[in-house]
XYZ file of C-alpha atoms in Angstrom:
356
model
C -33.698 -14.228 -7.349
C -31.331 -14.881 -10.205
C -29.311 -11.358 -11.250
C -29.557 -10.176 -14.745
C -26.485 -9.991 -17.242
C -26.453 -6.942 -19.253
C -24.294 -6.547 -22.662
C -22.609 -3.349 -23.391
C -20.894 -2.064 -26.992
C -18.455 0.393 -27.183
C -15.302 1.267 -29.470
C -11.931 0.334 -28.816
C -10.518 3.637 -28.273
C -7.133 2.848 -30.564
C -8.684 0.908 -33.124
C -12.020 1.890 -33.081
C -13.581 -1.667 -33.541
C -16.751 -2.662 -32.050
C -16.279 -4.762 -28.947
C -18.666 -6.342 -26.270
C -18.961 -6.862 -22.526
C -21.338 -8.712 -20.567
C -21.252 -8.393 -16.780
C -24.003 -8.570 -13.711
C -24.427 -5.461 -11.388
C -25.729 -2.398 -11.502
C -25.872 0.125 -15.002
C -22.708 1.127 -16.154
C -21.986 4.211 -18.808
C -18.262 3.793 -19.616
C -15.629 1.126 -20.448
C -12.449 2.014 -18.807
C -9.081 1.654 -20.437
C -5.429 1.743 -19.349
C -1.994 1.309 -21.695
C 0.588 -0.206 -19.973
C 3.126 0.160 -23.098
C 1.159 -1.824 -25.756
C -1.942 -0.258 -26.159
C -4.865 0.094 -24.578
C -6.327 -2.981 -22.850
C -9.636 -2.903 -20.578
C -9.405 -2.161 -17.423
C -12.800 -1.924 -15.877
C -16.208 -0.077 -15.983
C -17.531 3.244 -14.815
C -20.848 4.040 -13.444
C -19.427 7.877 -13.248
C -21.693 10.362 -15.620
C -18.385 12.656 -16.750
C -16.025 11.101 -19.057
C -13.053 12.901 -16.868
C -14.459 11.627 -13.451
C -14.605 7.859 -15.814
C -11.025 8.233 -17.127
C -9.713 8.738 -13.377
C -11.256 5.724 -12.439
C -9.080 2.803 -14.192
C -6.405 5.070 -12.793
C -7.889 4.352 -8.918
C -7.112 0.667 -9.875
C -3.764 0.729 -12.277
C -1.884 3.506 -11.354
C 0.578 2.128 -13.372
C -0.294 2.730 -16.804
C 1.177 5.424 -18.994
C -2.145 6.904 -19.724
C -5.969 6.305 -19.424
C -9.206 6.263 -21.471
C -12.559 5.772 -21.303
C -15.411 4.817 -24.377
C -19.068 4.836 -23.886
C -20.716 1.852 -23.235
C -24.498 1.116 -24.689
C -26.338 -1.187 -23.424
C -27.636 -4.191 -26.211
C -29.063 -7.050 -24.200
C -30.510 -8.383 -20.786
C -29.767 -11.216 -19.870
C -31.920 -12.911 -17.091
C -29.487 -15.147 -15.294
C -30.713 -18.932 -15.913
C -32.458 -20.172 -12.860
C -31.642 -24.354 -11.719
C -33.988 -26.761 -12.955
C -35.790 -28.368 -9.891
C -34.506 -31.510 -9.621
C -34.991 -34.799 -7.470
C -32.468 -34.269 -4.519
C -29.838 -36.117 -5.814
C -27.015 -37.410 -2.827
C -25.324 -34.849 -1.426
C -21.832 -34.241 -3.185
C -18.200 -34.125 -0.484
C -17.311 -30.861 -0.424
C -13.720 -30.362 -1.196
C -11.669 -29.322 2.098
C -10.848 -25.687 1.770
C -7.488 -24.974 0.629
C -4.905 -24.505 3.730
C -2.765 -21.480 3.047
C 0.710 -21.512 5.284
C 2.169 -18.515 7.175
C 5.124 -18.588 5.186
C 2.790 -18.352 1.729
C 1.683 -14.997 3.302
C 5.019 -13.595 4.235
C 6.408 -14.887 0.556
C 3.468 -12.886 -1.612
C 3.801 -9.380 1.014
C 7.978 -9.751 -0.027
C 7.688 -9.793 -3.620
C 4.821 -6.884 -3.190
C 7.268 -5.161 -0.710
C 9.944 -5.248 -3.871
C 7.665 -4.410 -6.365
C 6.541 -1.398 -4.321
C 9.684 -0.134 -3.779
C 9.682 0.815 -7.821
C 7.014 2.910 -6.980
C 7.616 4.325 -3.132
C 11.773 4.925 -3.423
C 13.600 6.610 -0.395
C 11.115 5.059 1.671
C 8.297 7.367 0.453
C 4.875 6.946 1.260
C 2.886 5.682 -2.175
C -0.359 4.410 -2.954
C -0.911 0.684 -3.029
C -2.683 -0.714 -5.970
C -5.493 -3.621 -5.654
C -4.224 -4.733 -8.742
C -0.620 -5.085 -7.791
C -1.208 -6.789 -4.452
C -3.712 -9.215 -6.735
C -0.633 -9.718 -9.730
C 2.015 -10.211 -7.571
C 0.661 -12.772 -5.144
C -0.521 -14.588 -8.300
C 3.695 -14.640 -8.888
C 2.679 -12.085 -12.034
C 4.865 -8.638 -12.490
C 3.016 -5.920 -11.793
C 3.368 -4.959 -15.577
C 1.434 -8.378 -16.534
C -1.660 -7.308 -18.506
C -4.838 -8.881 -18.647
C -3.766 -11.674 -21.584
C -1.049 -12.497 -18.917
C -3.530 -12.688 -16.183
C -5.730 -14.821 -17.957
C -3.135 -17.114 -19.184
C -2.281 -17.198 -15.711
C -5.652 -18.396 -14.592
C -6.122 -20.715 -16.985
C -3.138 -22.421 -16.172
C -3.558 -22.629 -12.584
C -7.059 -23.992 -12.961
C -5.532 -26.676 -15.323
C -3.383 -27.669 -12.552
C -6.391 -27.489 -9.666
C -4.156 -24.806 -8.019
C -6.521 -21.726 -8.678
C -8.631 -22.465 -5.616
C -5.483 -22.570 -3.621
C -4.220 -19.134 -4.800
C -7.412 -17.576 -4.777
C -7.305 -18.188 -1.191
C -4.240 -16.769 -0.600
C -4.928 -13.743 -2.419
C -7.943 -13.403 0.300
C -5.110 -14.028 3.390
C -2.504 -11.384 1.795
C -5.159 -8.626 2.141
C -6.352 -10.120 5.291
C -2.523 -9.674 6.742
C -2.211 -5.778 4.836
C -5.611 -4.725 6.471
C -4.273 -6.115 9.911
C -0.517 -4.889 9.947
C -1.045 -1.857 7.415
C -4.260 -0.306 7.881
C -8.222 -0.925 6.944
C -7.342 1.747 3.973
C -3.644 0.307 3.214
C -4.748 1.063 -0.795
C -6.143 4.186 -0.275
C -3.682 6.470 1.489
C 0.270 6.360 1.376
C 2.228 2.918 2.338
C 6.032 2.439 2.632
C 7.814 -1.133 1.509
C 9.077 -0.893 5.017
C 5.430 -1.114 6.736
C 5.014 -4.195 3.923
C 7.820 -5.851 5.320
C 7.027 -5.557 8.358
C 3.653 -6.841 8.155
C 5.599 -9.874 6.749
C 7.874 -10.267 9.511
C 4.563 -10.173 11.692
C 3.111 -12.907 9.816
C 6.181 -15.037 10.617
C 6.557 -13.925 13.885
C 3.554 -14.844 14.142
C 3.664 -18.487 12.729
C 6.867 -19.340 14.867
C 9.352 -19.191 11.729
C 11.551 -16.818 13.562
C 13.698 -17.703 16.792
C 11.463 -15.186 18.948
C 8.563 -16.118 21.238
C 4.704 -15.339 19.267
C 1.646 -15.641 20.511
C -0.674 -18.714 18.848
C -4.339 -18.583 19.753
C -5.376 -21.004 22.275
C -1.961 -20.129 24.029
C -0.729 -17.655 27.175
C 1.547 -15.299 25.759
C 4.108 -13.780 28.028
C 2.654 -10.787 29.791
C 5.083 -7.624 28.687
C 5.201 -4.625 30.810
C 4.504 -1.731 28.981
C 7.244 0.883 29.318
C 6.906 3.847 30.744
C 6.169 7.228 28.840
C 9.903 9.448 28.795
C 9.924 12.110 30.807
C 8.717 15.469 28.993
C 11.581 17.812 30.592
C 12.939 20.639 28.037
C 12.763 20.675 24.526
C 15.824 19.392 22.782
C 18.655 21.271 21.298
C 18.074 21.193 17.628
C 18.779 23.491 14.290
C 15.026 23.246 13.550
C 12.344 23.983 15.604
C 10.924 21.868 18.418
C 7.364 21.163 20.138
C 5.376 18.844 22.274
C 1.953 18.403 21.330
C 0.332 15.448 23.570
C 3.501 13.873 24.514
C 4.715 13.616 21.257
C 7.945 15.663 20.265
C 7.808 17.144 16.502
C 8.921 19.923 14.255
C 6.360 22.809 13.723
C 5.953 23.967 10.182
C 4.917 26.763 8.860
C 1.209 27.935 9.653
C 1.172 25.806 13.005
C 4.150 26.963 15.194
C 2.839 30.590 14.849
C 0.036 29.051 17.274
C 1.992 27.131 19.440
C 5.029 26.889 22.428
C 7.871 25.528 20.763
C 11.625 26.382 20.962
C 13.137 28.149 17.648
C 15.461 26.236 15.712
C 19.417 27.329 15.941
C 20.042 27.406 11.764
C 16.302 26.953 10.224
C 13.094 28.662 10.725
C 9.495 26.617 10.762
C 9.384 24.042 7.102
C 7.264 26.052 4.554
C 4.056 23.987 3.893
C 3.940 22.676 0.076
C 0.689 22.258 -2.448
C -0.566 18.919 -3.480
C 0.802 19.747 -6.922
C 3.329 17.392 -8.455
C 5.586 20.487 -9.849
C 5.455 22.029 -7.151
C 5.923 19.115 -4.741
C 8.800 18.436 -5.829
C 10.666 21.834 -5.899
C 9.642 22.098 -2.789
C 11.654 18.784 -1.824
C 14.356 19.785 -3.375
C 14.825 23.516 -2.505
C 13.537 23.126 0.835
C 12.316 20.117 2.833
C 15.432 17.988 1.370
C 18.092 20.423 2.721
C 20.961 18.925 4.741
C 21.053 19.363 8.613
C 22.819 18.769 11.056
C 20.584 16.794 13.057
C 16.768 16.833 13.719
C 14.974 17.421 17.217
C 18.695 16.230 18.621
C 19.193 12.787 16.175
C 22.517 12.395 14.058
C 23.933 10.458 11.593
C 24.557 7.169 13.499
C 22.109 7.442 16.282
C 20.445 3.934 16.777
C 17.220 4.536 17.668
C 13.518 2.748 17.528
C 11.020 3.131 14.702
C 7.465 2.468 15.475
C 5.472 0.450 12.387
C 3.650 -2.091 12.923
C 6.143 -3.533 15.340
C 8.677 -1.380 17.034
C 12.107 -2.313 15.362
C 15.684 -1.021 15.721
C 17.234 1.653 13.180
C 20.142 4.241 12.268
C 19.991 7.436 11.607
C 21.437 7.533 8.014
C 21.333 11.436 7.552
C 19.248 14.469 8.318
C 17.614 17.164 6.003
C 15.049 19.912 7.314
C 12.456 17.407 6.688
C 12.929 14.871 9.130
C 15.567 12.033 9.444
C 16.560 9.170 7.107
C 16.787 5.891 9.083
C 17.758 2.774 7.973
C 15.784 -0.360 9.047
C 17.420 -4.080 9.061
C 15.234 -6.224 7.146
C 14.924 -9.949 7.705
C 16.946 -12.230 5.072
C 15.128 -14.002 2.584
C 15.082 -15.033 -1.447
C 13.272 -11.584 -1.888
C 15.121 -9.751 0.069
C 16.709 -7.931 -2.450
C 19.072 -5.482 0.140
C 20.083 -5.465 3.981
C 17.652 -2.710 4.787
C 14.745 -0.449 4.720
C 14.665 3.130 4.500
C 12.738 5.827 5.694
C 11.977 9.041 7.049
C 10.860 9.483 10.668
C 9.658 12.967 11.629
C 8.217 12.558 15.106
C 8.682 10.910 18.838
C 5.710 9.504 20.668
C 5.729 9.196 24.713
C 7.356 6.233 24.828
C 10.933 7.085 22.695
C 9.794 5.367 19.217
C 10.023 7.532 16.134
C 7.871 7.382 13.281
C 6.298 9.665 10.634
């Protein structure tokens, strides 16, 4: 059964000129609107029934815009969707052969998003991961490209007969995040180091680095697993330290009131911080962010193992009461853009790897 197009009329919420939009789907009540330094330019639709809950939601999908709108939408017109003639059968057509996206494509697109991301996620921070800028950049778009850009973009990649090709790419980018990143890599924090990574993976995988992969179809080398470190004491350490499962971490504040852990020598248990940007952030600086000198026994220097999606070999760079800065070698390419990836580990699992 054929779908039916519905047209919608709202305002342009600068201008305030009439505009249109036709799509399929289910009932929408709001056009939402995003300004990415020239105005406001579309930037979705909202099903949501409070204007505030419909403003947040171009924000879900561009969370780089300066600010974000949203206009009612009316509907005008349904459209039933036109159903195919019947026809004689005519001879079957050749279907095209699907479009054959390389390794190497993959690992290309997640380094330019690994740069771009950095913008966004510096220090090796944690940051969301936008749809759209996973979309832009493996198009070869900045992540500031608005939707004329995009289009143009289309348009000339379907001139060319490429758009089929890059489409499908597109699909194996988010194929490689979902498998190396997470299922919800755009909905909870990601590093440019766990992008990388996933990149290095891919061409791991595909054979374009001098180490031995696995290919399906082929016996792999079976790896002995190593085996878990020896609990023992807790380590020496100017903040405080606990097990919990194997895994060696730093108690804060509200936790190691309920737990065995051994007191730090200079600080006390970190002081938890609210969700709230202001308040985020003076809490980094007046007390997370605080020099140390070491954490749970690492120091500036240490060489140690960080566990992302692969287990890969780091320095400690410096300490704070947060956790420790290490910096990860990254593999040299034309978007490699520096020798390294940092980040912040704050734990040990049973087997010696840090992570956070």
């Amino acid at each position: 059964m054929a779908s039916t197009k519905t047209t919608y009329s709202t305002t342009h919420p600068t201008t305030g000129k009439p505009v249109t939009f036709t799509k399929g789907g289910r009932r929408i009540l709001w056009i939402t609107w995003a300004d990415f330094g020239d105005g406001f330019v579309h930037a979705g639709f909202s099903s949501q029934d409070e204007h505030k809950k419909a403003v947040r939601a171009p924000r879900s999908s561009n969370p780089y815009a300066s600010r974000y709108e949203a206009t009612a939408a009316t509907a005008i017109e349904d459209k039933p969707a036109e159903q195919p003639q019947e026809t004689d059968p005519a001879p079957a057509a050749e279907e095209a052969p699907a479009p054959v996206v390389t390794p190497a494509e993959v690992a290309e697109a997640l380094d330019r998003i690994a740069v771009a991301h950095s913008r966004v996620a510096p220090d090796g921070q944690a940051e969301y991961l936008s749809e759209v800028l996973v979309h832009l950049l493996t198009y070869g778009l900045p992540y500031e490209a608005d939707d004329d850009a995009f289009g143009a973009c289309r348009a000339e990649l379907r001139r060319s007969g490429r758009l089929p090709h890059v489409e499908a790419l597109v699909v194996k980018v988010r194929a490689a995040l979902r498998a190396y990143v997470g299922d919800r890599y755009n909905r909870v924090g990601v590093t440019p180091a766990q992008i990388r990574h996933a990149a290095r993976t891919v061409r791991l995988i595909d054979g374009d680095e001098k180490q031995p992969s696995h290919r399906p179809g082929t016996c792999a080398p079976q790896r002995r697993a190593p085996l878990p470190l020896p609990l023992g004491e807790l380590p020496v350490s100017s903040v405080p330290a606990a097990y919990d499962r194997e895994h060696l971490f730093s108690p804060k504040e509200g936790t190691a009131e309920h737990i065995s852990h051994r007191a730090g020598d200079v600080f006390g248990p970190l002081p938890r911080s609210s969700g709230e940007p202001e308040a985020w952030a003076t809490w980094w600086k007046t007390a997370a962010s605080v020099p140390t000198p070491d954490f749970l026994g690492l120091k500036a220097g240490d060489e140690i193992t960080v566990q992302l999606s692969t287990v890969s070999p780091g320095t400690v760079a410096r300490t704070c009461r947060f956790g420790a800065l290490v910096r990860i070698p990254l593999p040299q390419g034309p978007w490699a853009d520096k020798p390294y990836e940092e980040m912040y580990v704050t734990r040990r699992n049973q087997f010696g790897h840090w992570y956070r």
